[in-house]
Structure formats: structure tokens, C-alpha cells
Amino acid sequence: MRFTIDTELDRIIVPDTFFNQIDKMNAVLEANGAADKKIDYVKYINDAIARAQKNAPVRKADLKSLKK
């Protein structure tokens, strides 16, 4: 999932499907008896940003060489 950090608007822009995807993950957790591990929207973003900050910034043109 990709987020955009807009420094002009001071906003994190998520895909249109972001909330639905998190809701689906939470439904799977609940169905498997792990409702106490529910994913919070903001915490999910903050955790993703913290992981990404451990790496150097890259240009969009360089993304192809980084694909897993």
C-alpha cells in the first residue's frame, strides 16, 4: 500500500481503499479470535512511516530497482 506525504498540505494521503483494507484485516483478526489486536488506522500509518524512515529516500524513477 502506498501513501503520499504532501508537504504543501501537511497531510498524509492514503489510497481510496485504505480504510476498507484495514477493516478487512480487522475482520480477519476478529474471525480468528484476535479482536484484541485490532489495527488502528493512524498507528498503521505511523508504523509504516517509522519503518520507511530507516531507509534512505529514493526517487520515484528508482523504485523499479527496489521491488521485492
Short mmCIF file of C-alpha atoms in Angstrom, two decimals:
data_model
loop_
_atom_site.label_atom_id
_atom_site.label_comp_id
_atom_site.label_asym_id
_atom_site.label_seq_id
_atom_site.Cartn_x
_atom_site.Cartn_y
_atom_site.Cartn_z
CA MET A 1 0.00 0.00 0.00
CA ARG A 2 1.37 3.42 -0.87
CA PHE A 3 0.91 6.67 0.99
CA THR A 4 1.75 10.16 -0.21
CA ILE A 5 3.12 12.77 2.16
CA ASP A 6 2.02 16.16 0.89
CA THR A 7 4.31 18.79 2.39
CA GLU A 8 2.23 21.65 1.00
CA LEU A 9 -0.99 20.47 2.60
CA ASP A 10 0.73 18.86 5.62
CA ARG A 11 -1.32 15.72 5.00
CA ILE A 12 -0.78 12.03 4.54
CA ILE A 13 -2.83 10.95 1.56
CA VAL A 14 -3.94 7.32 1.59
CA PRO A 15 -5.42 5.27 -1.26
CA ASP A 16 -9.20 5.33 -1.62
CA THR A 17 -9.22 1.68 -0.49
CA PHE A 18 -7.14 2.27 2.67
CA PHE A 19 -9.94 2.19 5.24
CA ASN A 20 -11.63 -0.80 3.58
CA GLN A 21 -8.34 -2.74 3.56
CA ILE A 22 -7.75 -2.07 7.26
CA ASP A 23 -11.37 -3.01 8.00
CA LYS A 24 -10.88 -6.31 6.13
CA MET A 25 -7.69 -7.05 8.10
CA ASN A 26 -9.57 -6.32 11.33
CA ALA A 27 -12.39 -8.65 10.25
CA VAL A 28 -9.86 -11.45 9.70
CA LEU A 29 -8.35 -10.82 13.13
CA GLU A 30 -11.79 -10.88 14.74
CA ALA A 31 -12.78 -14.06 12.90
CA ASN A 32 -9.63 -15.73 14.22
CA GLY A 33 -10.19 -14.69 17.82
CA ALA A 34 -7.68 -11.85 17.80
CA ALA A 35 -10.06 -8.90 18.04
CA ASP A 36 -7.83 -7.50 20.80
CA LYS A 37 -5.13 -6.97 18.14
CA LYS A 38 -7.36 -4.66 16.09
CA ILE A 39 -5.40 -2.41 13.72
CA ASP A 40 -5.73 1.34 14.28
CA TYR A 41 -5.68 3.44 11.10
CA VAL A 42 -3.27 6.09 12.41
CA LYS A 43 -0.98 3.63 14.16
CA TYR A 44 -0.73 1.58 10.96
CA ILE A 45 0.44 4.68 9.07
CA ASN A 46 2.83 5.74 11.83
CA ASP A 47 4.37 2.26 11.98
CA ALA A 48 4.79 2.21 8.19
CA ILE A 49 6.46 5.63 8.24
CA ALA A 50 8.80 4.57 11.07
CA ARG A 51 9.89 1.51 9.07
CA ALA A 52 10.37 3.58 5.90
CA GLN A 53 12.45 6.20 7.72
CA LYS A 54 15.09 3.57 8.44
CA ASN A 55 15.92 3.67 4.71
CA ALA A 56 17.33 6.47 2.59
CA PRO A 57 14.86 8.41 0.44
CA VAL A 58 14.68 7.35 -3.21
CA ARG A 59 13.39 8.92 -6.39
CA LYS A 60 10.26 7.51 -7.94
CA ALA A 61 12.34 6.58 -11.01
CA ASP A 62 14.48 4.28 -8.82
CA LEU A 63 11.59 2.24 -7.47
CA LYS A 64 11.88 -0.48 -10.11
CA SER A 65 15.29 -1.48 -8.75
CA LEU A 66 13.87 -1.75 -5.21
CA LYS A 67 10.95 -4.09 -5.91
CA LYS A 68 10.92 -7.14 -3.68
#
